[in-house]
Short mmCIF file of C-alpha atoms in Angstrom, two decimals:
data_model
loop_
_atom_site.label_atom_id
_atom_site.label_comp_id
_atom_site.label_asym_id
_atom_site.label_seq_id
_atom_site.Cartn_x
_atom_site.Cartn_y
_atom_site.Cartn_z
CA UNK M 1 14.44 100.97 73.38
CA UNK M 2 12.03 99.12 75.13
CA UNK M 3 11.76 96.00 77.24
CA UNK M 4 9.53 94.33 74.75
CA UNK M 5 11.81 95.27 72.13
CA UNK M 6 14.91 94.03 73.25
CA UNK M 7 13.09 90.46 74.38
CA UNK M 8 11.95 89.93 70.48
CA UNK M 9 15.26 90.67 69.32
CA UNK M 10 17.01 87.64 68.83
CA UNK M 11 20.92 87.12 68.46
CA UNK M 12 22.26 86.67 64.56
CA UNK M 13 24.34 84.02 64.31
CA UNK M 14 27.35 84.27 61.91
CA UNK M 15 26.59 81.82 59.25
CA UNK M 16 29.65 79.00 58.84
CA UNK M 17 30.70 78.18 55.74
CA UNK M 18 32.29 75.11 55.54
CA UNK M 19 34.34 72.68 52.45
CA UNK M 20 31.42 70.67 52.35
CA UNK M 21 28.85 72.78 51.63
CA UNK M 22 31.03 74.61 48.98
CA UNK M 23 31.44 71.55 47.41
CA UNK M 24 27.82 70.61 47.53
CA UNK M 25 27.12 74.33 45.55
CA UNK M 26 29.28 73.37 43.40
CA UNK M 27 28.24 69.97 42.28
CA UNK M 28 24.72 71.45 42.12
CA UNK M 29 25.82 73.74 39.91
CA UNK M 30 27.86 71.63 37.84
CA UNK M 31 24.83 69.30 37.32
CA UNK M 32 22.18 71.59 36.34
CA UNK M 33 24.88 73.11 33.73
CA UNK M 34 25.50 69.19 32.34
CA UNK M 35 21.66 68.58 32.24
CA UNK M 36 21.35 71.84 30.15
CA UNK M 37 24.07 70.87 28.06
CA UNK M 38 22.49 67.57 27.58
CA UNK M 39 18.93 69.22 26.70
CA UNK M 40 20.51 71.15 23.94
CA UNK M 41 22.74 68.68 22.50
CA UNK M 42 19.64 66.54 21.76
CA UNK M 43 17.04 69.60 20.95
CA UNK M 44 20.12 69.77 18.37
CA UNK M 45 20.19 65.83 17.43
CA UNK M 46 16.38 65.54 17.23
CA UNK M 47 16.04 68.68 15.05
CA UNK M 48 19.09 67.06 12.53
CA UNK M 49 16.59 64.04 11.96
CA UNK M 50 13.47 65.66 11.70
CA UNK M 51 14.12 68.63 9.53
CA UNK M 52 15.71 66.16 7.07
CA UNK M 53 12.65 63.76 7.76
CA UNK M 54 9.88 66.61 7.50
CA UNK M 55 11.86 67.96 4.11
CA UNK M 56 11.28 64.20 3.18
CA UNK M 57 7.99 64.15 3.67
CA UNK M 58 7.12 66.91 2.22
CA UNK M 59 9.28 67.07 -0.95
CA UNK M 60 9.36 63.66 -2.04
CA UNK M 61 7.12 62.18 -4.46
CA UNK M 62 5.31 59.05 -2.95
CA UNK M 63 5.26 56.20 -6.08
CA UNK M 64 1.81 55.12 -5.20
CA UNK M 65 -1.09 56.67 -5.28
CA UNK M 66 -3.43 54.78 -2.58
CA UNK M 67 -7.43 53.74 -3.22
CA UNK M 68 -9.47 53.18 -0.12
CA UNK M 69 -9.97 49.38 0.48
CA UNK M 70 -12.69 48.25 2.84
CA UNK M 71 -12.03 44.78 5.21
CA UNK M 72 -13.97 43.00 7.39
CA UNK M 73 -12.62 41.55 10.31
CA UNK M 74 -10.71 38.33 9.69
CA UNK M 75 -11.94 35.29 10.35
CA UNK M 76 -10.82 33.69 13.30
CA UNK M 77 -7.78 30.81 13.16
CA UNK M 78 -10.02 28.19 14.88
CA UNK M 79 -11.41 25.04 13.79
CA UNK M 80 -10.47 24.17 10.21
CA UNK M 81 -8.49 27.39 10.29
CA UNK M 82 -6.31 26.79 13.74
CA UNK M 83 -2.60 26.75 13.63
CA UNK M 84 -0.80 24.04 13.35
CA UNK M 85 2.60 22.44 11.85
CA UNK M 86 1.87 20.65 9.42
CA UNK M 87 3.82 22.12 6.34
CA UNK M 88 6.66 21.55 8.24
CA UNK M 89 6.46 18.14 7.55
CA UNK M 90 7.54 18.79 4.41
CA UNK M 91 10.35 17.93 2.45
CA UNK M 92 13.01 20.51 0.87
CA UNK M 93 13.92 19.78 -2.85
CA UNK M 94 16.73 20.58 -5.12
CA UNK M 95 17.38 23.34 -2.12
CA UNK M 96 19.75 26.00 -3.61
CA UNK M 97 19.56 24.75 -7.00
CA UNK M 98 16.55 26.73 -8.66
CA UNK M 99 15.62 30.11 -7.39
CA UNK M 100 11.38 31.17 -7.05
CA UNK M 101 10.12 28.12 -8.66
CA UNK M 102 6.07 29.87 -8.63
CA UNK M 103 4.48 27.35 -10.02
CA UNK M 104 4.50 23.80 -10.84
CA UNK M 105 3.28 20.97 -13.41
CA UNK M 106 3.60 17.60 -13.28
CA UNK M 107 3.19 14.93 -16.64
CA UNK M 108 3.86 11.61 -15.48
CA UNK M 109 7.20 11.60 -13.39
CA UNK M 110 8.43 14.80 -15.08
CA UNK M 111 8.19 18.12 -12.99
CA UNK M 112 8.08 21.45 -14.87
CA UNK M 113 8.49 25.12 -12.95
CA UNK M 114 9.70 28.37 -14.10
CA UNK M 115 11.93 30.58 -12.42
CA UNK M 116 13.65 33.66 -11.27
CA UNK M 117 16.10 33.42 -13.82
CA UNK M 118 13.80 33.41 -16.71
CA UNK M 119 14.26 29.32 -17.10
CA UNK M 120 11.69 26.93 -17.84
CA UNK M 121 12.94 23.39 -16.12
CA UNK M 122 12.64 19.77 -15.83
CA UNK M 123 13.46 17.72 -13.79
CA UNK M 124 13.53 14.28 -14.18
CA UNK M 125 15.11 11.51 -12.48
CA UNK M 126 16.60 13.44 -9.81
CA UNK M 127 18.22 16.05 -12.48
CA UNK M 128 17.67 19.72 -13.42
CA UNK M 129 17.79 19.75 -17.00
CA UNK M 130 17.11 23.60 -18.82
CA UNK M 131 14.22 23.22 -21.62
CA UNK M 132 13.82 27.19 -22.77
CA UNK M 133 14.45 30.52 -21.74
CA UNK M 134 11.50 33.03 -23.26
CA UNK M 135 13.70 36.03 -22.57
CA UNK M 136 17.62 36.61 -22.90
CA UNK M 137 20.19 37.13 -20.45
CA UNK M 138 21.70 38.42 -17.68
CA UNK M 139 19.53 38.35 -15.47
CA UNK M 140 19.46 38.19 -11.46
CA UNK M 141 18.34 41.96 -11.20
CA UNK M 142 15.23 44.15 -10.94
CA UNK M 143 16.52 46.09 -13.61
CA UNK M 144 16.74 43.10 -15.92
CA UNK M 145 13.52 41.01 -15.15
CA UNK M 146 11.67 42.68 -18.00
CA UNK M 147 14.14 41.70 -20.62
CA UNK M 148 15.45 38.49 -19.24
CA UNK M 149 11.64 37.06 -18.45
CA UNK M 150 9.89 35.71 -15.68
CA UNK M 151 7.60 32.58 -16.05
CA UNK M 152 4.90 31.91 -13.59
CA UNK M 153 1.89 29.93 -14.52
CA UNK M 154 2.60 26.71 -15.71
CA UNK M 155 0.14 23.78 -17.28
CA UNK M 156 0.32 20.75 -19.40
CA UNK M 157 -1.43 20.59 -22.58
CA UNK M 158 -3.79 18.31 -23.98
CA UNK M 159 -0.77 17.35 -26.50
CA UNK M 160 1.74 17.48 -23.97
CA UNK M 161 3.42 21.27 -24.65
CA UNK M 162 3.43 23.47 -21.85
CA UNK M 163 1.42 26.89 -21.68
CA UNK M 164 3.33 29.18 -19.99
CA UNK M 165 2.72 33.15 -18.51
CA UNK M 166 5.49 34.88 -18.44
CA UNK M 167 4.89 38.15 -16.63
CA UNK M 168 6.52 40.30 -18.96
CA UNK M 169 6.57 38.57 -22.42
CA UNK M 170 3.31 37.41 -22.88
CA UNK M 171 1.60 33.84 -22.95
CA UNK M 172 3.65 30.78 -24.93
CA UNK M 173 2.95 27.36 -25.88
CA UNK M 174 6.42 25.33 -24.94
CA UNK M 175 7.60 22.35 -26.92
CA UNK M 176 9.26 20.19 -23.79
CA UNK M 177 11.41 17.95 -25.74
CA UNK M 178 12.82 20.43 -28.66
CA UNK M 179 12.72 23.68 -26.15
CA UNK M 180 10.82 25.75 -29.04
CA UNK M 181 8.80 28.09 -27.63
CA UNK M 182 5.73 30.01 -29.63
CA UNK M 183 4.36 33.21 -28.39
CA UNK M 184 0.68 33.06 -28.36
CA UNK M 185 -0.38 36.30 -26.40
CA UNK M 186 1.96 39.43 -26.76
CA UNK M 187 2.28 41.52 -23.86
CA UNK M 188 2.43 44.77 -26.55
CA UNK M 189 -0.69 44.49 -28.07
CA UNK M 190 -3.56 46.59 -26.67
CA UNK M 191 -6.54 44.83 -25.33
CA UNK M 192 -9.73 46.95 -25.02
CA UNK M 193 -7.30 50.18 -24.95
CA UNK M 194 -4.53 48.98 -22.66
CA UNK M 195 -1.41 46.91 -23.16
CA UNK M 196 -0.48 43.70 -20.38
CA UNK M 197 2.00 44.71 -18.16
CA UNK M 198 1.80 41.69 -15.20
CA UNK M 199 0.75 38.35 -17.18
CA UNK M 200 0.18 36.01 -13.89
CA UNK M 201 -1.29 32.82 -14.35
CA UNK M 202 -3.19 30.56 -16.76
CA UNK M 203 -5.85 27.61 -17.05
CA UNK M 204 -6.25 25.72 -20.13
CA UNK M 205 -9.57 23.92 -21.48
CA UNK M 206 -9.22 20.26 -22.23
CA UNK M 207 -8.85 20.21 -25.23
CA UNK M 208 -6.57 23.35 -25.66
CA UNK M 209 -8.75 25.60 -27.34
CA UNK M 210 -9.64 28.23 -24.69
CA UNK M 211 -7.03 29.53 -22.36
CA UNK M 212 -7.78 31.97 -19.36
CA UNK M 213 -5.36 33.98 -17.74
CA UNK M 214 -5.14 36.64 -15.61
CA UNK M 215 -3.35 40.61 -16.11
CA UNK M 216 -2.43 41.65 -12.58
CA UNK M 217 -2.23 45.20 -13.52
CA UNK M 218 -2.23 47.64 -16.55
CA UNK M 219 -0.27 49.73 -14.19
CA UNK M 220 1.98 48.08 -12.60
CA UNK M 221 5.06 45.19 -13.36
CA UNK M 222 5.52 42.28 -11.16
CA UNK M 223 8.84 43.66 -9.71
CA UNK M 224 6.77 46.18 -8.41
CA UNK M 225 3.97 44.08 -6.85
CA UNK M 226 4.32 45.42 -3.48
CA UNK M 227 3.27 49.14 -4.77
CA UNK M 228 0.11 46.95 -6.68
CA UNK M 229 -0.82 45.68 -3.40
CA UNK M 230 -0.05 48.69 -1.27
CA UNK M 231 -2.13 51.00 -3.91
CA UNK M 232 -4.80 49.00 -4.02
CA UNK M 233 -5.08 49.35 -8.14
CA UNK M 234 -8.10 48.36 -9.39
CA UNK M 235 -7.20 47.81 -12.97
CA UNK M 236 -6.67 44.09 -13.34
CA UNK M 237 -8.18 41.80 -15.70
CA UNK M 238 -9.14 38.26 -16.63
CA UNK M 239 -9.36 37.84 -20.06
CA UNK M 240 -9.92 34.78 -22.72
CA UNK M 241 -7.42 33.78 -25.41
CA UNK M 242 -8.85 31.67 -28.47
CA UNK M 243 -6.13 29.51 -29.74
CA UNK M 244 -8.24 28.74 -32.67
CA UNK M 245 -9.49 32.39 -33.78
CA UNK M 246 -6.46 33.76 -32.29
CA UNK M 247 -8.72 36.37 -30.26
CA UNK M 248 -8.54 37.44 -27.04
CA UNK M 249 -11.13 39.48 -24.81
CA UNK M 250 -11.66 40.90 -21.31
CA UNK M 251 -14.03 38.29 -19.59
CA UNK M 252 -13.64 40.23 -16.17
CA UNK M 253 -12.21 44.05 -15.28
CA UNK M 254 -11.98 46.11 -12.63
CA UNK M 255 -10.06 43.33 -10.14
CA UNK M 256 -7.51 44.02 -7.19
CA UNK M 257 -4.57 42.09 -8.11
CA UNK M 258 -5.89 39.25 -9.74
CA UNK M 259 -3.78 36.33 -9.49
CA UNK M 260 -4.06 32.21 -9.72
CA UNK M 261 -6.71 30.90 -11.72
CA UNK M 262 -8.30 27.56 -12.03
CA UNK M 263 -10.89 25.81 -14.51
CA UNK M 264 -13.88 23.78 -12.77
CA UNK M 265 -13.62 20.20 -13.32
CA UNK M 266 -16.93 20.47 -15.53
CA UNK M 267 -15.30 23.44 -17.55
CA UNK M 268 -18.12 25.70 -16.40
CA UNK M 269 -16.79 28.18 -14.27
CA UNK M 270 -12.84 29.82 -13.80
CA UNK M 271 -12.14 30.91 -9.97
CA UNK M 272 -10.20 33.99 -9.67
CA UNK M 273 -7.95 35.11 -6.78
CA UNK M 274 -8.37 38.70 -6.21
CA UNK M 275 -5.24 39.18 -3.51
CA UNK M 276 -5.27 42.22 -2.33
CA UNK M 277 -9.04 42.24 -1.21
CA UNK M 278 -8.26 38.41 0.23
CA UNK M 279 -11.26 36.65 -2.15
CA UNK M 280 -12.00 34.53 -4.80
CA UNK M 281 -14.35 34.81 -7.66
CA UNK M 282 -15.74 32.93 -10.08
CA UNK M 283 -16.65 33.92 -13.58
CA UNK M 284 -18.83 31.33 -15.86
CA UNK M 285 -17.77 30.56 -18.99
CA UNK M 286 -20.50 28.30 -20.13
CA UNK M 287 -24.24 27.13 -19.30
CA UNK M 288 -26.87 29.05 -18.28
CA UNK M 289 -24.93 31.68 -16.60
CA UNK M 290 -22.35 32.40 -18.99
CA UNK M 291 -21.08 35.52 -19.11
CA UNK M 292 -22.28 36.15 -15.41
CA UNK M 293 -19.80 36.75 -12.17
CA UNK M 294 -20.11 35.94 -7.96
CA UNK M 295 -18.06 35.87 -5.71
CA UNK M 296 -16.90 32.04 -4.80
CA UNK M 297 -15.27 33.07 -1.09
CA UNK M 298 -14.31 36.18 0.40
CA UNK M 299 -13.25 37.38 3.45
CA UNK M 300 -10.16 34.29 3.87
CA UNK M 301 -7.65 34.05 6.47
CA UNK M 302 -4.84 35.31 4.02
CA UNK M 303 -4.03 36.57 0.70
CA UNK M 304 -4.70 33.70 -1.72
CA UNK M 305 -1.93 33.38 -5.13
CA UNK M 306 -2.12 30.08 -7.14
CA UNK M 307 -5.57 27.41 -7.02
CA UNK M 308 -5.13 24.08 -8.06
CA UNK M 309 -7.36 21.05 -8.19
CA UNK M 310 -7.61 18.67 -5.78
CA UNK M 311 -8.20 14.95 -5.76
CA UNK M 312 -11.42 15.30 -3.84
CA UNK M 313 -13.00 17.67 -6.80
CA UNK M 314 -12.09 21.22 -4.66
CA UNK M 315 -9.24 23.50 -4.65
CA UNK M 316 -6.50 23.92 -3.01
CA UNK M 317 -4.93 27.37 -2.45
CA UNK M 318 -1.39 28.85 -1.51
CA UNK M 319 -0.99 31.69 0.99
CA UNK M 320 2.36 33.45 1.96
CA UNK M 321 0.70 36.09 3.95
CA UNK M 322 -2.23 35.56 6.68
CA UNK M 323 -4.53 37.97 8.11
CA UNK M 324 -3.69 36.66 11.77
CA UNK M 325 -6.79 37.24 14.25
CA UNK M 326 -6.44 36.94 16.93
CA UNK M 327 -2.90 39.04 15.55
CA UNK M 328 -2.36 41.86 13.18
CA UNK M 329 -2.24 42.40 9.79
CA UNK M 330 -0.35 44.98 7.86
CA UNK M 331 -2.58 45.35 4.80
CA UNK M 332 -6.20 45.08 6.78
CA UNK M 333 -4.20 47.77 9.80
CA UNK M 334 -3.56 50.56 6.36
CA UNK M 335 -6.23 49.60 4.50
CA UNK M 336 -8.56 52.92 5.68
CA UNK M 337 -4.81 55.02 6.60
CA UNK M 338 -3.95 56.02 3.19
CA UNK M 339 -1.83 59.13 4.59
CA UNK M 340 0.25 56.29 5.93
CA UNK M 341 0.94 54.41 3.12
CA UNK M 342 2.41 57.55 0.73
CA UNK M 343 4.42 58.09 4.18
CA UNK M 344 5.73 54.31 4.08
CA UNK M 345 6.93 54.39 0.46
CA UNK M 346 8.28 58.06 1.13
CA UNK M 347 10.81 56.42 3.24
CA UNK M 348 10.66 52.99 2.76
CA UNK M 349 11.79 50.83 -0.09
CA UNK M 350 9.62 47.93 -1.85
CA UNK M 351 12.12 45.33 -0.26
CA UNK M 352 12.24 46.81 3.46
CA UNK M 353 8.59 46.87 3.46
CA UNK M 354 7.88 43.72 2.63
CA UNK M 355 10.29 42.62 5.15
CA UNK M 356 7.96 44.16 7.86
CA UNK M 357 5.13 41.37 6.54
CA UNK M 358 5.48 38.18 8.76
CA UNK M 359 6.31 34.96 7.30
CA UNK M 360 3.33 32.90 7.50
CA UNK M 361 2.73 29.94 5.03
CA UNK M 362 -0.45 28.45 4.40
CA UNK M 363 -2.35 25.80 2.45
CA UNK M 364 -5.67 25.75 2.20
CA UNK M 365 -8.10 22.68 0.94
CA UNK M 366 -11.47 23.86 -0.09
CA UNK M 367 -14.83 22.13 -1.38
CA UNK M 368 -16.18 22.65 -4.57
CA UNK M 369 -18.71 25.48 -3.45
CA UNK M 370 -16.03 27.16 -1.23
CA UNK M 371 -16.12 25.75 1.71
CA UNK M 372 -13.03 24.60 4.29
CA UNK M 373 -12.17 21.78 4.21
CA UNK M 374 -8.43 21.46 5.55
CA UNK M 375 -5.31 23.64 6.39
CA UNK M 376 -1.60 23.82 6.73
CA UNK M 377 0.31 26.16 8.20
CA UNK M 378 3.98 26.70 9.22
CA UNK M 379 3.91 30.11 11.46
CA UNK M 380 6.93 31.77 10.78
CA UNK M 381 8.40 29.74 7.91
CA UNK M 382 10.50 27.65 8.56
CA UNK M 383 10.29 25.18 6.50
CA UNK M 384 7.75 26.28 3.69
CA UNK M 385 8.39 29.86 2.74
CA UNK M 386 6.89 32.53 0.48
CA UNK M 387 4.39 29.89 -0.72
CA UNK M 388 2.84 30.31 -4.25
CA UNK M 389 0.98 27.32 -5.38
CA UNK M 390 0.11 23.57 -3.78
CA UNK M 391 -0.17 21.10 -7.04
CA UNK M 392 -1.56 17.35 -5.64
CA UNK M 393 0.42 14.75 -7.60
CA UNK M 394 0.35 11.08 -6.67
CA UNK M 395 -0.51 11.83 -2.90
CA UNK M 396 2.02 14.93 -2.99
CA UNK M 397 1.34 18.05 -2.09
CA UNK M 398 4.51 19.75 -4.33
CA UNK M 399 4.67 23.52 -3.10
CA UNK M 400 5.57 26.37 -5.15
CA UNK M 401 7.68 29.42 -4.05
CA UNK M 402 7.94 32.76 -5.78
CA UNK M 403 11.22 33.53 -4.46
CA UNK M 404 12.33 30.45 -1.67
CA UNK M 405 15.68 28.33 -3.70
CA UNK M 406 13.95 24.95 -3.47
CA UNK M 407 10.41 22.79 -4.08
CA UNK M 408 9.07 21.62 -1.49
CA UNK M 409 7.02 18.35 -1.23
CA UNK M 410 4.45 17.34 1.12
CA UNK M 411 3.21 13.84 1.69
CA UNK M 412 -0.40 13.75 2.45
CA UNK M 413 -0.68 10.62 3.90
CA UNK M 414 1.42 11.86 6.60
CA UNK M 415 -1.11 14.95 7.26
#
């Protein structure tokens, strides 16, 4: 061995193992074998919800079967259109005493609704007094709505009956003193090939002879309304009933969900809500252009349900749901994602999806061509919810609800 050798040999040093450093091994041990137990134990807990989830998706039938719908951007909530607090000024009626009164009408001091229960009420002089019931008890279910009747539209008649729309059992001319009730339209009887199966709302001619009304859907019932809007069915109708001949006919097909309707003051034209595509048209029904169609406003802020007149000769029109921008809106967000929706109603039902819709009332005032004139709003509703209709009575703005326990009443002055 050389001397070169020995000098780049260096000593090995015996290697000390001390407590510390055995602990330390084992700790690090200890930990990687907890994180792997951890890694499997939720490889283990995500696999239990997905497979169920992906079996879900894959084997169960969606109810709807989505069209494409086509949006443009909302308009933006400035100007006429910005926020504000205004509904809030109004006053709760009757709260807890009547359940979705959807529509209203007013002869003299005498208020009339309809509601969830399948009653048709007064109330006069503070008091809720019954006048009919178009269907028959129970009622308080989704299974029993179709039997036990749901009014909506409501007017006064030239003689003083009501004309009522009850979604499910047709159109009827109510006596309001005696409570007798005459079916005028029935739901059963095929028009142009298909039966009525979502009778909405109804205007009436001056002197009673012409009634327009509207069929939501051939397809669908109004306790399914959220699958109408959803699916974007295209097979609603506005159609004329002759109280005279007794005839009725399809004035307008083809419509998204139409909804509230509303004679011009000079009887020339009917406006038509078409919710789900947020518009309104207008159909002519005498003059030059009878028998001819436009569209009166699209493109609005929300999804318009019930017109009414207003005192300064335009319209006013309920929202519940408003396409916020700047925001988001559900139905403008899935309008082009159609894979989404079957997913939604996959796994969703009717009632936790239209939870996920914000509350947003809204009144608007237009002009009698359409334009803006005013609007009130309560973000979040908290005092005006699920809005339906805004009748103007003696300065009053008295707001409908299709499923909120009270009226609510709005002075005007005070807006």
């Amino acid at each position: 061995m050389n001397e070169m050798e020995v000098r780049q040999r260096r000593p090995i040093r015996p290697q000390v193992v001390t407590d510390e450093a055995t602990e330390q091994n084992v700790k690090d041990r200890s930990s990687t074998y907890s994180g792997k137990v951890f890694m499997v134990t939720f490889l283990i807990l995500a696999l239990l919800v997905l497979l169920p989830l992906l079996a879900a998706i894959f084997v169960l039938k969606c109810p709807i079967e989505p069209q494409q719908l086509s949006f443009q951007e909302p308009p933006l909530l400035s100007g006429i259109l910005e926020p504000n607090l205004k509904l809030r000024q109004a006053e709760r009626l009757f709260e807890g005493q009547l359940v979705g009164p959807e529509s209203i009408a007013v002869f003299g001091d005498v208020v009339y609704t309809g509601t969830a229960d399948g009653q048709i009420l007064k109330i006069e002089d503070g008091k809720i007094h019954t006048v009919a019931r178009l269907g028959r008890p129970p009622c308080g279910t989704r299974e029993l709505e179709p039997t036990c009747g749901r009014p909506l539209g409501i007017r006064v008649g030239p003689n003083g009956t009501l004309f009522v729309a009850d979604c499910y059992l047709g159109i009827f001319e109510v006596n309001p003193v005696t409570g007798d009730a005459q079916m005028l339209v029935y739901p059963g009887n095929p028009i142009q090939g298909r039966k009525l199966s979502f009778v909405n709302d109804l205007t009436v001619t001056q002197d009673g002879k012409k009634i327009y009304f509207t069929d939501s859907s051939s397809k669908w019932q109004r306790r399914d309304y959220s699958y109408l809007v959803m699916e974007g069915t295209d097979d609603g109708r506005l159609l004329e009933y002759d109280t005279v001949t007794k005839e009725v006919k399809v004035l307008l097909d083809g419509l998204r969900f139409p909804n509230g309707v509303q004679l011009s003051p000079a009887e020339d034209f009917v406006l038509v809500a078409e919710t789900t595509m947020a518009r309104i048209r207008r159909y002519y029904v005498s003059g030059l252009r009878k028998g001819g169609a436009d569209m009166f406003l699209e493109n609005m802020p929300g999804f318009p349900d019930n017109i009414r007149p207003s005192s300064s000769g335009g319209y006013w029109v309920a929202m519940s749901a408003v396409r916020q921008n700047p925001g988001f809106s559900m139905v403008d967000f899935l309008s082009q994602r159609l894979w989404l929706r079957e997913l939604i109603f996959k796994l969703l039902s009717q009632e936790t999806v239209m939870k996920l819709v914000p509350k947003y009332s809204m009144v608007l005032e237009l002009s009698d061509d359409g334009i803006y004139m005013r609007s009130f709003h309560d973000p979040n509703g908290e005092v005006v919810t699920y809005v339906s209709e805004a009748l103007e009575h003696d300065g009053n703005l008295y707001l409908g609800s299709y499923r909120s326990p009270f009226i609510c009443r709005l002075k005007l002055q005070d807006v």
